[in-house]
CSV table of C-alpha atoms in Angstrom, one decimal:
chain,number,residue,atom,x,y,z
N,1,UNK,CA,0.0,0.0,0.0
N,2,UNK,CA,1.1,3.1,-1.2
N,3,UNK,CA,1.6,6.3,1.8
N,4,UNK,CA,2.0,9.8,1.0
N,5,UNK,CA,3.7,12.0,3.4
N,6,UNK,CA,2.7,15.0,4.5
N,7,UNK,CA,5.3,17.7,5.1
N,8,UNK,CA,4.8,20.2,7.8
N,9,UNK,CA,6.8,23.4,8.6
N,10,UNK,CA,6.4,24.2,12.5
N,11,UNK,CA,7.5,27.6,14.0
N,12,UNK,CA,6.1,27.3,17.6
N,13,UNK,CA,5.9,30.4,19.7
N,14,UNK,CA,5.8,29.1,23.5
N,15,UNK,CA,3.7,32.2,25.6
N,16,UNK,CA,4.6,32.5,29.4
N,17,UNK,CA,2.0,33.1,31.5
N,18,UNK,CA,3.9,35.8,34.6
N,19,UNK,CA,1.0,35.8,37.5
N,20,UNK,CA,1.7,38.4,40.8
N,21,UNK,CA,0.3,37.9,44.0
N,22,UNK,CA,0.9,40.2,47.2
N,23,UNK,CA,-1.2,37.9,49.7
N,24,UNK,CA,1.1,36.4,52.4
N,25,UNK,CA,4.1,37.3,50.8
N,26,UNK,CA,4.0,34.6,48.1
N,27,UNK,CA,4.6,35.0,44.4
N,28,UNK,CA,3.9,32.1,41.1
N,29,UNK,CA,5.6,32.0,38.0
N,30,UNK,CA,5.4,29.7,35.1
N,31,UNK,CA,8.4,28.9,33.6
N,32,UNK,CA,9.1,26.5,30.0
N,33,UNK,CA,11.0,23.5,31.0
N,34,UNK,CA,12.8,21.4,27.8
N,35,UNK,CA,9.6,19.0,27.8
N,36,UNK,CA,7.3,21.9,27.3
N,37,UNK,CA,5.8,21.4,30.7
N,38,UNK,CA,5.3,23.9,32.7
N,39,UNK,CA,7.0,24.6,35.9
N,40,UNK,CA,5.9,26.1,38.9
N,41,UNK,CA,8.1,28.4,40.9
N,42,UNK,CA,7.2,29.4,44.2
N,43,UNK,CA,9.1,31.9,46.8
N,44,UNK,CA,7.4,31.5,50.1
N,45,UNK,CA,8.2,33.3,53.3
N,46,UNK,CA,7.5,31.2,56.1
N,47,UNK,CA,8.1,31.4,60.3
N,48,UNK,CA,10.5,28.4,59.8
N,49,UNK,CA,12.2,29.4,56.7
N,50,UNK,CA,14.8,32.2,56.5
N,51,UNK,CA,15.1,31.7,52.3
N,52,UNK,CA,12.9,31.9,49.5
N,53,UNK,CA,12.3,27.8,48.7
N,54,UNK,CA,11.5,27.4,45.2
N,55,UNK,CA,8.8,24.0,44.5
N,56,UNK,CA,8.8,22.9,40.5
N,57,UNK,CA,5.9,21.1,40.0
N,58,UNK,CA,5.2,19.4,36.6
N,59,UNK,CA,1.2,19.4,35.8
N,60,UNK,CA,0.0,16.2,34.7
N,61,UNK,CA,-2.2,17.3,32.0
N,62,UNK,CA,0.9,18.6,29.8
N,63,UNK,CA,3.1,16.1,30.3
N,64,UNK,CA,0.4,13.6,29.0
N,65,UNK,CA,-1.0,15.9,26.3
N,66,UNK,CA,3.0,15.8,25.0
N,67,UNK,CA,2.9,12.2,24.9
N,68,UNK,CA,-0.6,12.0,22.9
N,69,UNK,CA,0.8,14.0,20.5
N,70,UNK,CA,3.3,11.3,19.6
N,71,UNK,CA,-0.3,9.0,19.0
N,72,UNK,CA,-2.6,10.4,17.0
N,73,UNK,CA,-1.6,9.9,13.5
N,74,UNK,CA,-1.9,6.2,12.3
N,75,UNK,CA,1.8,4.8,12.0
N,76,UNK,CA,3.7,4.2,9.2
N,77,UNK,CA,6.4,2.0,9.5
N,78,UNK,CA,10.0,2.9,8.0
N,79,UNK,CA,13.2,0.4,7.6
N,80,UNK,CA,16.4,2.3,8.9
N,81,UNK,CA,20.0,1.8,10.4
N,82,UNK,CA,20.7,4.1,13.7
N,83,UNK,CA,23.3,6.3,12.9
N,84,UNK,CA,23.8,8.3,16.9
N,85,UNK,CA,21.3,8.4,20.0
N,86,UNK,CA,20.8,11.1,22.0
N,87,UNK,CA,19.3,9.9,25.3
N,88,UNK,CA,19.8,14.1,26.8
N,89,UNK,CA,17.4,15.4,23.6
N,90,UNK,CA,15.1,12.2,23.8
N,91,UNK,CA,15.8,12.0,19.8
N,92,UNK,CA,17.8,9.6,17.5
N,93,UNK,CA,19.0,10.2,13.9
N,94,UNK,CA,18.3,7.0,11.7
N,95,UNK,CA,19.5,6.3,8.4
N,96,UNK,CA,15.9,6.0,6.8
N,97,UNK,CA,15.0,3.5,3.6
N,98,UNK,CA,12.7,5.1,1.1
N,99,UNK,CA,9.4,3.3,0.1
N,100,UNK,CA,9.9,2.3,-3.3
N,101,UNK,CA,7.8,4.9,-5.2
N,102,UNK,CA,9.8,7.5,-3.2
N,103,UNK,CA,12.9,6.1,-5.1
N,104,UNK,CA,11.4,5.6,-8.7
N,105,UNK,CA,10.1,9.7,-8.3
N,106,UNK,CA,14.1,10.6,-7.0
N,107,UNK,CA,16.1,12.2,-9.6
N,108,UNK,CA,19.0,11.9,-7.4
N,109,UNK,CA,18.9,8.3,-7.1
N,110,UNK,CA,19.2,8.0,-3.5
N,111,UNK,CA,17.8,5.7,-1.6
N,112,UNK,CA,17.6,6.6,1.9
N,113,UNK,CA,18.2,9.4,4.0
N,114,UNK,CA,19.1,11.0,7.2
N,115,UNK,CA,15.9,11.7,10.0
N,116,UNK,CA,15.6,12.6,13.2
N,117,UNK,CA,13.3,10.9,15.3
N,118,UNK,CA,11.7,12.3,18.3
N,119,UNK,CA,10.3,10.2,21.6
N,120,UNK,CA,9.3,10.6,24.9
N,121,UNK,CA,9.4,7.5,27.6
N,122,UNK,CA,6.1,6.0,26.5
N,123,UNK,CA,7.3,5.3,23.2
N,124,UNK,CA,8.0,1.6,23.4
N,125,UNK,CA,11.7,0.5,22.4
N,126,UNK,CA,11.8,-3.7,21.8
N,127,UNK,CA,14.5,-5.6,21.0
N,128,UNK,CA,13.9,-8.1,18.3
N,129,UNK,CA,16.7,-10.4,19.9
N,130,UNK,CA,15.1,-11.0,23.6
N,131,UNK,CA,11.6,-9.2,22.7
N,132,UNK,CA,11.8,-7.1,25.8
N,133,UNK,CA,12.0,-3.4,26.0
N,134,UNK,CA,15.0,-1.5,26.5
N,135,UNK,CA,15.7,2.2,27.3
N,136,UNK,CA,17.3,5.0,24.4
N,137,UNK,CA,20.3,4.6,25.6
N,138,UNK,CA,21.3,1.2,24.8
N,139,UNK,CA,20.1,2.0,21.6
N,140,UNK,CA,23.5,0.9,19.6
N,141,UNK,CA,24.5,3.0,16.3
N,142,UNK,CA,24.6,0.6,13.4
N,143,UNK,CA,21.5,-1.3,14.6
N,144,UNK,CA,19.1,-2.1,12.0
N,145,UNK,CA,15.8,-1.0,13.2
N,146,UNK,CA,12.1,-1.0,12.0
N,147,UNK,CA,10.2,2.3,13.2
N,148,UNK,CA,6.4,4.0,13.4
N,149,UNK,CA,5.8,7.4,12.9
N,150,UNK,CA,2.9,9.6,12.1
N,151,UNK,CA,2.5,10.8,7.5
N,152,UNK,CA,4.1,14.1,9.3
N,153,UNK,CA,7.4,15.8,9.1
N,154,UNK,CA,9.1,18.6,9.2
N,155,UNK,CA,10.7,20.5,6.2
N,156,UNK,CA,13.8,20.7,8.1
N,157,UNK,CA,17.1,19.3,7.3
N,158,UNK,CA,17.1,17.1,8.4
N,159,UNK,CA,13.8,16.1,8.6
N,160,UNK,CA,12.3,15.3,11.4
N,161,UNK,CA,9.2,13.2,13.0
N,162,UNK,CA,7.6,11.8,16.0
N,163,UNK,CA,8.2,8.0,16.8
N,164,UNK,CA,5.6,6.2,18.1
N,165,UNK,CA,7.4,2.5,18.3
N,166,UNK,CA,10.7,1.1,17.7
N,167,UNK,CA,11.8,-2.6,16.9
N,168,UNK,CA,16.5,-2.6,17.0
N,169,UNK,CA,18.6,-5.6,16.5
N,170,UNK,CA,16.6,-6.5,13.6
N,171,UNK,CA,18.0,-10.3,11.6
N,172,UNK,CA,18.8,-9.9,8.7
N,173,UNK,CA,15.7,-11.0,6.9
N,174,UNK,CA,13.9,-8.1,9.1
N,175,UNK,CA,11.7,-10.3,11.1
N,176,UNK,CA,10.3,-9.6,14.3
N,177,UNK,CA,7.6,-7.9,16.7
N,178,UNK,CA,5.1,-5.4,14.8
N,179,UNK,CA,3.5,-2.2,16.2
N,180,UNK,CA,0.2,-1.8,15.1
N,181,UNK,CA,-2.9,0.2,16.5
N,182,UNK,CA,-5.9,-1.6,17.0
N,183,UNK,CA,-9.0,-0.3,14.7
N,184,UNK,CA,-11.3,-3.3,15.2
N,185,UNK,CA,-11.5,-5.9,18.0
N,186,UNK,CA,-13.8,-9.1,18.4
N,187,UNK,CA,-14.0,-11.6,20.6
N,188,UNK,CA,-15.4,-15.0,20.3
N,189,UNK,CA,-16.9,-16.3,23.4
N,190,UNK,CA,-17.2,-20.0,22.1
N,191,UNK,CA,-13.9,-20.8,20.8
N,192,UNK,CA,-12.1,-17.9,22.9
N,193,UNK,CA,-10.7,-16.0,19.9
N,194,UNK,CA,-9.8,-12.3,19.1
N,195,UNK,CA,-10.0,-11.3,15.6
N,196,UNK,CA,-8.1,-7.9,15.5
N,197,UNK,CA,-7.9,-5.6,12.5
N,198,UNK,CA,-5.1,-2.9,12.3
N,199,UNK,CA,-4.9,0.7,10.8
N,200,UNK,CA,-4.2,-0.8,7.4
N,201,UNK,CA,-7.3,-3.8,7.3
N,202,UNK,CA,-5.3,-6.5,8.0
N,203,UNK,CA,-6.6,-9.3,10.4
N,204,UNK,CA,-5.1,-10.9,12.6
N,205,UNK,CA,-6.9,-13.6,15.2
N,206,UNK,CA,-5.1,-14.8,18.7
N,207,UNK,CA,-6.8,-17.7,20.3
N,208,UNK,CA,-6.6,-17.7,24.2
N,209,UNK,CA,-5.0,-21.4,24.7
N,210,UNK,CA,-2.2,-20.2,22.3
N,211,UNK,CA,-1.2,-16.2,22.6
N,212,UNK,CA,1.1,-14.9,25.5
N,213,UNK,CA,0.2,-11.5,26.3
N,214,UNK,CA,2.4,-9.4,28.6
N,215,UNK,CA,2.1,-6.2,29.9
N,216,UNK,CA,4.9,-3.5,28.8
N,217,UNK,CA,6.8,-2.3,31.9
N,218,UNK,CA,4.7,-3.6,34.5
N,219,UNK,CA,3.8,-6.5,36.9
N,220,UNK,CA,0.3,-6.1,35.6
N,221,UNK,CA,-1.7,-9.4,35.0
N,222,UNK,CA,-3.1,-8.9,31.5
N,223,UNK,CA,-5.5,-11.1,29.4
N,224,UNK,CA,-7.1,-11.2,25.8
N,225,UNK,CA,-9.5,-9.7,26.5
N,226,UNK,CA,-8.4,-6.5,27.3
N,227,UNK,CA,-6.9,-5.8,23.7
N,228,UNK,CA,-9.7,-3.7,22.2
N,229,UNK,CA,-10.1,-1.6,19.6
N,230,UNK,CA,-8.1,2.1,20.2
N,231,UNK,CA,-5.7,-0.5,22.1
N,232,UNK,CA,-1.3,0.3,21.0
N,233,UNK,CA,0.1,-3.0,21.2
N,234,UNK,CA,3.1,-5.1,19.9
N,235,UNK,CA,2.8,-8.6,18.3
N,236,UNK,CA,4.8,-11.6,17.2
N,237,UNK,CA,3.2,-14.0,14.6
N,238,UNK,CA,3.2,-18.2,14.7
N,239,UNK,CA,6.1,-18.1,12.4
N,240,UNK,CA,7.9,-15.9,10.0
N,241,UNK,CA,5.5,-16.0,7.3
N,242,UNK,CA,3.0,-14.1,8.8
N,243,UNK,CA,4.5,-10.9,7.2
N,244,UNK,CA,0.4,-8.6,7.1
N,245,UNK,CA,-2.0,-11.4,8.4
N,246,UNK,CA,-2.0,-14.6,10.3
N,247,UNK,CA,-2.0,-16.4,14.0
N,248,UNK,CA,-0.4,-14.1,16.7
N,249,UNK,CA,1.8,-15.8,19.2
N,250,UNK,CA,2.4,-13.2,21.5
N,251,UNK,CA,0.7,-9.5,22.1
N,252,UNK,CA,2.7,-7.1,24.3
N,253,UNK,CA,-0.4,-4.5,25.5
N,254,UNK,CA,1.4,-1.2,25.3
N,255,UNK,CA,-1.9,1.0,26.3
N,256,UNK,CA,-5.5,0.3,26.4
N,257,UNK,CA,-8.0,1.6,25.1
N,258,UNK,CA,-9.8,4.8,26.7
């Protein structure tokens, strides 16, 4: 299936909102922290304190709305080799494969280029190798990867986009887990299946006596059942063949549905 991308140029102005208060000698400010969040700061005079104390407070709200952002698109998935990681900047530059009608339309010839990726720490990072997540840091240059992004990027060079998922250590015939958001989700009460349909149509069906499903970064007992449709998940197929469609063997639930 063909994808078009969509190009976006971003020039964000961030307002800061200064508030004064003369009640009990205590003043707020918001402040723009690297995440976008805002920070309070608070001087307080107190009977027990003979300094200003200054409280940052991160609201909730923000820091969730910056991860959402990362989720609303429906992925597209993009073949790449990690060229550096950046754990400080959240942020990786990959080595990115064009589709193939991206390199029949190049004039140049080239096949791939240089992105930068963006994530925050609810963007899931698997390793194809052991099939358990592992942080941005031990992300190693020269890995071959498999990533999701949103259609939208920047016109910057280089380019750059929001991740959503990312599969490293990929084998050499570029098998392993797939990210996939769950559009449709149906369950069989008599023979205990889930038929699950992804963002492009596919189906896939899991039966309960055969699928392993994990939770990602918890202790938390999960079950079929609770993949449903709006669900982020990772899957493995029966076997290698399964490249669109087919059994799944395992299901990591990465976030359920609201």
């Amino acid at each position: 299936m063909k994808k078009n991308i969509k190009y976006l140029v971003t020039m964000t102005t961030l307002a800061l909102a200064v508030a004064a208060s003369t009640g009990c000698g205590s003043k707020n400010a918001e402040k723009e922290t690297t995440s976008g969040a805002a920070v309070i700061e608070s001087e307080v005079d107190t009977k027990n304190e003979t300094k200003d104390s200054v409280v940052e407070v991160e609201t909730s709200t923000e820091a969730e709305s910056e991860s959402d952002d990362y989720f609303t698109e429906d992925p597209i998935s993009r073949f790449g080799t990690v060229e550096s990681v950046d754990p400080d900047s959240m942020s990786l530059v990959i080595d990115t494969e064009y589709d193939e009608d991206v390199k029949k339309a190049n004039p140049s010839g080239a096949e791939s280029e240089s992105m930068i990726y963006n994530l925050t720490e609810d963007v899931p990072i698997i390793d194809a190798s052991t099939g358990e997540p592992i942080e941005l840091k031990d992300v190693q240059p020269g890995s071959s990867v498999l990533a999701w992004t949103g259609d939208t990027m920047t016109l910057s060079l280089p380019a750059q986009v929001n991740l959503q998922a990312l599969i490293t250590n990929l084998p050499a015939d570029a098998s392993g887990p797939m990210y996939m958001v769950v559009k449709g989700a149906e369950w069989s009460k008599d023979d205990k299946t889930l038929t699950i349909k992804d963002n492009e149509g596919n189906k896939w069906t899991a039966s309960d006596d055969k699928v392993q499903v994990v939770p990602f970064r918890t202790k938390q007992i999960v079950k079929l059942q609770d993949v449903k449709a709006g669900s982020r998940i990772m899957v493995w197929g029966s076997s290698e063949e399964n490249a669109s469609e087919g059994e799944l063997s395992k299901i990591m639930l990465l976030s359920s549905a609201e």
